[in-house]
């Protein structure tokens, strides 16, 4: 329930919403497929439009962004290609580690030289361990970082940028009085940073310069703009948080109808400044000239409509407003009580509660993420163990040679342990870097959200890999050095 409300309140550019209940606490919103035909007389159009005004992204834009990108890419093929590419990169980096160890051994001394010599030798575990163990570590770090960032978005970033409550279906004729009612309940006139209201209605693109819109000619990721009803509004001047990329935004009333569109969507649709765009607004066809393209931060507080009309262009069709506010819990309760009587049809969306539910959901994913990644890491560890077992005979022989040359059993044991610990550090370190890079690309470039570093995961994974392989190396060395060196060398010579 809360997640559905939150999805409506923070609806991203992909998808459509429909009203499925009464106002107030009974609001329920559900996402439906674009292909679903919606009765335009139904109030769902209004709620769809209202959802667009709210800071339409922040942490919960994640679901909408994934849907938008899902239309563009076959994720199964993409993930398969990414896995193959990551395996190739890790194998190559494993070879690089082997080369570096080989050359580094020349400058090292003592046990470190012995360990680097083994790591850089022809039977090095690095080329096998890097892809086998690194893929699991990369998966764990990528998923854990993404999950931690999603939690950060809905717990910290969203409350700072998003409204705590949304008031929908405010009658246009009562909008000013509604503001006064809210201010009296709060006890002060709220500044724009805490309260904003805007007219709201839905519109549909019809044509460009008299030619019907060809959806197939629109960039696939931006078809949300023209393939159905979208929320629009009208403002007298440019919203402060929005930057004009092309054209000039009006300042006050205009001689003829003008429209401003979010830049990325407008360019994806092939629109240009000066185009005469046709719309259907409340069942009435109108036209407006495209005079500017804006960069819109859908996660900001304020009117984040993709399409804005100049004053007077659609005033006759406006019957409802939507308001957003940042209020304390006790202020929210006072406002609800104050508007319950005079405005019974005004809906209330409590974003604070929905954000808390979403944060809890993302936190609950942690166990599932760890379980999936643990399987991959265990599989990689078993592959490394197989490689160690395959080289057991060589290690027994090398250990015997070292002891015959004067090394103590402890020194030979430590040499093997350090070699495998370095192997684990290299494989886990490379995997962690790739995992962080993948998570960064996902959060910043796909979901267009703020990035937050979470180092404990990487530190724990790399430390665990070093400890596990180091102890495994010590155990393997103990087994390899259990026989006297003379017996081992004699047996090796007999089988040669």
PDB file of N, CA, C and O in Angstrom, residues 215-256:
ATOM      1  N   UNK A 215       5.513   8.050 -33.067  1.00  0.00           N
ATOM      2  CA  UNK A 215       6.197   7.558 -31.874  1.00  0.00           C
ATOM      3  C   UNK A 215       7.421   6.734 -32.224  1.00  0.00           C
ATOM      4  O   UNK A 215       8.389   6.673 -31.466  1.00  0.00           O
ATOM      5  N   UNK A 216       7.420   6.089 -33.394  1.00  0.00           N
ATOM      6  CA  UNK A 216       8.577   5.279 -33.794  1.00  0.00           C
ATOM      7  C   UNK A 216       9.799   6.132 -34.103  1.00  0.00           C
ATOM      8  O   UNK A 216      10.917   5.629 -34.133  1.00  0.00           O
ATOM      9  N   UNK A 217       9.560   7.430 -34.382  1.00  0.00           N
ATOM     10  CA  UNK A 217      10.677   8.327 -34.669  1.00  0.00           C
ATOM     11  C   UNK A 217      11.261   8.930 -33.404  1.00  0.00           C
ATOM     12  O   UNK A 217      12.275   9.629 -33.448  1.00  0.00           O
ATOM     13  N   UNK A 218      10.643   8.656 -32.253  1.00  0.00           N
ATOM     14  CA  UNK A 218      11.098   9.198 -30.972  1.00  0.00           C
ATOM     15  C   UNK A 218      12.065   8.209 -30.337  1.00  0.00           C
ATOM     16  O   UNK A 218      11.860   6.994 -30.405  1.00  0.00           O
ATOM     17  N   UNK A 219      13.113   8.719 -29.738  1.00  0.00           N
ATOM     18  CA  UNK A 219      14.071   7.865 -29.033  1.00  0.00           C
ATOM     19  C   UNK A 219      13.331   7.005 -28.028  1.00  0.00           C
ATOM     20  O   UNK A 219      12.504   7.495 -27.266  1.00  0.00           O
ATOM     21  N   UNK A 220      13.638   5.726 -28.012  1.00  0.00           N
ATOM     22  CA  UNK A 220      12.853   4.773 -27.243  1.00  0.00           C
ATOM     23  C   UNK A 220      12.749   5.140 -25.768  1.00  0.00           C
ATOM     24  O   UNK A 220      11.692   5.021 -25.157  1.00  0.00           O
ATOM     25  N   UNK A 221      13.837   5.603 -25.206  1.00  0.00           N
ATOM     26  CA  UNK A 221      13.826   5.934 -23.788  1.00  0.00           C
ATOM     27  C   UNK A 221      13.045   7.185 -23.452  1.00  0.00           C
ATOM     28  O   UNK A 221      12.803   7.469 -22.279  1.00  0.00           O
ATOM     29  N   UNK A 222      12.631   7.952 -24.467  1.00  0.00           N
ATOM     30  CA  UNK A 222      11.905   9.203 -24.213  1.00  0.00           C
ATOM     31  C   UNK A 222      10.477   9.156 -24.735  1.00  0.00           C
ATOM     32  O   UNK A 222       9.804  10.185 -24.804  1.00  0.00           O
ATOM     33  N   UNK A 223      10.000   7.976 -25.099  1.00  0.00           N
ATOM     34  CA  UNK A 223       8.650   7.876 -25.654  1.00  0.00           C
ATOM     35  C   UNK A 223       7.559   8.137 -24.625  1.00  0.00           C
ATOM     36  O   UNK A 223       6.402   8.349 -24.981  1.00  0.00           O
ATOM     37  N   UNK A 224       7.937   8.080 -23.328  1.00  0.00           N
ATOM     38  CA  UNK A 224       6.965   8.393 -22.287  1.00  0.00           C
ATOM     39  C   UNK A 224       6.345   9.767 -22.502  1.00  0.00           C
ATOM     40  O   UNK A 224       5.205  10.019 -22.073  1.00  0.00           O
ATOM     41  N   UNK A 225       7.083  10.665 -23.173  1.00  0.00           N
ATOM     42  CA  UNK A 225       6.602  12.037 -23.353  1.00  0.00           C
ATOM     43  C   UNK A 225       5.413  12.107 -24.296  1.00  0.00           C
ATOM     44  O   UNK A 225       4.523  12.944 -24.113  1.00  0.00           O
ATOM     45  N   UNK A 226       5.379  11.243 -25.316  1.00  0.00           N
ATOM     46  CA  UNK A 226       4.401  11.417 -26.387  1.00  0.00           C
ATOM     47  C   UNK A 226       3.449  10.237 -26.552  1.00  0.00           C
ATOM     48  O   UNK A 226       2.566  10.291 -27.408  1.00  0.00           O
ATOM     49  N   UNK A 227       3.605   9.162 -25.760  1.00  0.00           N
ATOM     50  CA  UNK A 227       2.770   7.987 -26.029  1.00  0.00           C
ATOM     51  C   UNK A 227       1.550   7.881 -25.122  1.00  0.00           C
ATOM     52  O   UNK A 227       0.908   6.852 -25.049  1.00  0.00           O
ATOM     53  N   UNK A 228       1.211   8.957 -24.438  1.00  0.00           N
ATOM     54  CA  UNK A 228       0.012   8.930 -23.605  1.00  0.00           C
ATOM     55  C   UNK A 228      -0.163  10.245 -22.865  1.00  0.00           C
ATOM     56  O   UNK A 228       0.493  11.247 -23.166  1.00  0.00           O
ATOM     57  N   UNK A 229      -1.076  10.241 -21.917  1.00  0.00           N
ATOM     58  CA  UNK A 229      -1.327  11.440 -21.123  1.00  0.00           C
ATOM     59  C   UNK A 229      -0.179  11.694 -20.163  1.00  0.00           C
ATOM     60  O   UNK A 229       0.356  10.764 -19.551  1.00  0.00           O
ATOM     61  N   UNK A 230       0.210  12.941 -20.020  1.00  0.00           N
ATOM     62  CA  UNK A 230       1.248  13.336 -19.076  1.00  0.00           C
ATOM     63  C   UNK A 230       0.753  14.516 -18.251  1.00  0.00           C
ATOM     64  O   UNK A 230      -0.162  15.232 -18.663  1.00  0.00           O
ATOM     65  N   UNK A 231       1.363  14.701 -17.101  1.00  0.00           N
ATOM     66  CA  UNK A 231       1.005  15.821 -16.256  1.00  0.00           C
ATOM     67  C   UNK A 231       1.650  17.113 -16.744  1.00  0.00           C
ATOM     68  O   UNK A 231       2.835  17.128 -17.066  1.00  0.00           O
ATOM     69  N   UNK A 232       0.873  18.187 -16.812  1.00  0.00           N
ATOM     70  CA  UNK A 232       1.380  19.495 -17.238  1.00  0.00           C
ATOM     71  C   UNK A 232       0.896  20.554 -16.255  1.00  0.00           C
ATOM     72  O   UNK A 232      -0.021  20.327 -15.458  1.00  0.00           O
ATOM     73  N   UNK A 233       1.522  21.708 -16.331  1.00  0.00           N
ATOM     74  CA  UNK A 233       1.121  22.814 -15.475  1.00  0.00           C
ATOM     75  C   UNK A 233       1.396  24.124 -16.194  1.00  0.00           C
ATOM     76  O   UNK A 233       1.895  24.140 -17.327  1.00  0.00           O
ATOM     77  N   UNK A 234       1.080  25.198 -15.514  1.00  0.00           N
ATOM     78  CA  UNK A 234       1.305  26.542 -16.053  1.00  0.00           C
ATOM     79  C   UNK A 234       1.928  27.399 -14.956  1.00  0.00           C
ATOM     80  O   UNK A 234       1.433  27.404 -13.817  1.00  0.00           O
ATOM     81  N   UNK A 235       3.019  28.078 -15.284  1.00  0.00           N
ATOM     82  CA  UNK A 235       3.708  28.925 -14.307  1.00  0.00           C
ATOM     83  C   UNK A 235       4.015  30.280 -14.936  1.00  0.00           C
ATOM     84  O   UNK A 235       4.225  30.374 -16.155  1.00  0.00           O
ATOM     85  N   UNK A 236       4.037  31.339 -14.131  1.00  0.00           N
ATOM     86  CA  UNK A 236       4.293  32.673 -14.682  1.00  0.00           C
ATOM     87  C   UNK A 236       5.754  32.924 -15.028  1.00  0.00           C
ATOM     88  O   UNK A 236       6.061  33.759 -15.872  1.00  0.00           O
ATOM     89  N   UNK A 237       6.675  32.191 -14.372  1.00  0.00           N
ATOM     90  CA  UNK A 237       8.094  32.401 -14.636  1.00  0.00           C
ATOM     91  C   UNK A 237       8.873  31.127 -14.348  1.00  0.00           C
ATOM     92  O   UNK A 237       8.338  30.184 -13.739  1.00  0.00           O
ATOM     93  N   UNK A 238      10.126  31.096 -14.750  1.00  0.00           N
ATOM     94  CA  UNK A 238      10.943  29.886 -14.648  1.00  0.00           C
ATOM     95  C   UNK A 238      11.123  29.476 -13.185  1.00  0.00           C
ATOM     96  O   UNK A 238      11.498  30.294 -12.347  1.00  0.00           O
ATOM     97  N   UNK A 239      10.912  28.176 -12.874  1.00  0.00           N
ATOM     98  CA  UNK A 239      11.235  27.690 -11.525  1.00  0.00           C
ATOM     99  C   UNK A 239      12.720  27.871 -11.240  1.00  0.00           C
ATOM    100  O   UNK A 239      13.564  27.599 -12.102  1.00  0.00           O
ATOM    101  N   UNK A 240      13.053  28.349 -10.061  1.00  0.00           N
ATOM    102  CA  UNK A 240      14.429  28.736  -9.746  1.00  0.00           C
ATOM    103  C   UNK A 240      15.423  27.592  -9.893  1.00  0.00           C
ATOM    104  O   UNK A 240      16.554  27.799 -10.303  1.00  0.00           O
ATOM    105  N   UNK A 241      15.018  26.392  -9.558  1.00  0.00           N
ATOM    106  CA  UNK A 241      15.948  25.267  -9.565  1.00  0.00           C
ATOM    107  C   UNK A 241      16.209  24.705 -10.963  1.00  0.00           C
ATOM    108  O   UNK A 241      17.055  23.831 -11.119  1.00  0.00           O
ATOM    109  N   UNK A 242      15.495  25.183 -11.965  1.00  0.00           N
ATOM    110  CA  UNK A 242      15.606  24.622 -13.308  1.00  0.00           C
ATOM    111  C   UNK A 242      16.422  25.547 -14.216  1.00  0.00           C
ATOM    112  O   UNK A 242      16.233  26.760 -14.209  1.00  0.00           O
ATOM    113  N   UNK A 243      17.304  24.924 -14.982  1.00  0.00           N
ATOM    114  CA  UNK A 243      18.228  25.668 -15.849  1.00  0.00           C
ATOM    115  C   UNK A 243      17.758  25.558 -17.290  1.00  0.00           C
ATOM    116  O   UNK A 243      17.403  24.475 -17.764  1.00  0.00           O
ATOM    117  N   UNK A 244      17.770  26.684 -17.988  1.00  0.00           N
ATOM    118  CA  UNK A 244      17.383  26.697 -19.396  1.00  0.00           C
ATOM    119  C   UNK A 244      18.583  26.288 -20.251  1.00  0.00           C
ATOM    120  O   UNK A 244      19.638  26.920 -20.206  1.00  0.00           O
ATOM    121  N   UNK A 245      18.425  25.212 -21.016  1.00  0.00           N
ATOM    122  CA  UNK A 245      19.503  24.754 -21.890  1.00  0.00           C
ATOM    123  C   UNK A 245      19.414  25.389 -23.270  1.00  0.00           C
ATOM    124  O   UNK A 245      20.436  25.651 -23.900  1.00  0.00           O
ATOM    125  N   UNK A 246      18.203  25.587 -23.754  1.00  0.00           N
ATOM    126  CA  UNK A 246      18.005  26.224 -25.059  1.00  0.00           C
ATOM    127  C   UNK A 246      16.779  27.115 -24.996  1.00  0.00           C
ATOM    128  O   UNK A 246      15.819  26.824 -24.288  1.00  0.00           O
ATOM    129  N   UNK A 247      16.819  28.212 -25.763  1.00  0.00           N
ATOM    130  CA  UNK A 247      15.674  29.096 -25.857  1.00  0.00           C
ATOM    131  C   UNK A 247      15.572  30.083 -24.714  1.00  0.00           C
ATOM    132  O   UNK A 247      16.506  30.265 -23.920  1.00  0.00           O
ATOM    133  N   UNK A 248      14.409  30.714 -24.602  1.00  0.00           N
ATOM    134  CA  UNK A 248      14.154  31.735 -23.587  1.00  0.00           C
ATOM    135  C   UNK A 248      12.836  31.422 -22.897  1.00  0.00           C
ATOM    136  O   UNK A 248      11.821  31.179 -23.555  1.00  0.00           O
ATOM    137  N   UNK A 249      12.861  31.416 -21.562  1.00  0.00           N
ATOM    138  CA  UNK A 249      11.655  31.159 -20.785  1.00  0.00           C
ATOM    139  C   UNK A 249      10.911  32.469 -20.580  1.00  0.00           C
ATOM    140  O   UNK A 249      11.515  33.519 -20.348  1.00  0.00           O
ATOM    141  N   UNK A 250       9.591  32.409 -20.656  1.00  0.00           N
ATOM    142  CA  UNK A 250       8.785  33.616 -20.506  1.00  0.00           C
ATOM    143  C   UNK A 250       8.873  34.182 -19.093  1.00  0.00           C
ATOM    144  O   UNK A 250       9.193  33.478 -18.136  1.00  0.00           O
ATOM    145  N   UNK A 251       8.557  35.431 -18.959  1.00  0.00           N
ATOM    146  CA  UNK A 251       8.485  36.099 -17.659  1.00  0.00           C
ATOM    147  C   UNK A 251       7.180  36.861 -17.599  1.00  0.00           C
ATOM    148  O   UNK A 251       7.084  38.019 -17.982  1.00  0.00           O
ATOM    149  N   UNK A 252       6.133  36.155 -17.142  1.00  0.00           N
ATOM    150  CA  UNK A 252       4.812  36.744 -17.107  1.00  0.00           C
ATOM    151  C   UNK A 252       3.980  36.312 -18.303  1.00  0.00           C
ATOM    152  O   UNK A 252       4.359  35.418 -19.065  1.00  0.00           O
ATOM    153  N   UNK A 253       2.809  36.937 -18.490  1.00  0.00           N
ATOM    154  CA  UNK A 253       1.904  36.566 -19.578  1.00  0.00           C
ATOM    155  C   UNK A 253       2.563  36.735 -20.953  1.00  0.00           C
ATOM    156  O   UNK A 253       3.429  37.590 -21.146  1.00  0.00           O
ATOM    157  N   UNK A 254       2.138  35.910 -21.905  1.00  0.00           N
ATOM    158  CA  UNK A 254       2.685  35.969 -23.265  1.00  0.00           C
ATOM    159  C   UNK A 254       1.572  36.279 -24.248  1.00  0.00           C
ATOM    160  O   UNK A 254       0.388  36.020 -23.985  1.00  0.00           O
ATOM    161  N   UNK A 255       1.963  36.819 -25.409  1.00  0.00           N
ATOM    162  CA  UNK A 255       0.978  37.193 -26.419  1.00  0.00           C
ATOM    163  C   UNK A 255       0.272  35.981 -27.001  1.00  0.00           C
ATOM    164  O   UNK A 255      -0.907  36.035 -27.356  1.00  0.00           O
ATOM    165  N   UNK A 256       0.988  34.871 -27.112  1.00  0.00           N
ATOM    166  CA  UNK A 256       0.410  33.631 -27.621  1.00  0.00           C
ATOM    167  C   UNK A 256       0.881  32.471 -26.750  1.00  0.00           C
ATOM    168  O   UNK A 256       1.779  32.635 -25.925  1.00  0.00           O
TER     169      UNK A 256
END
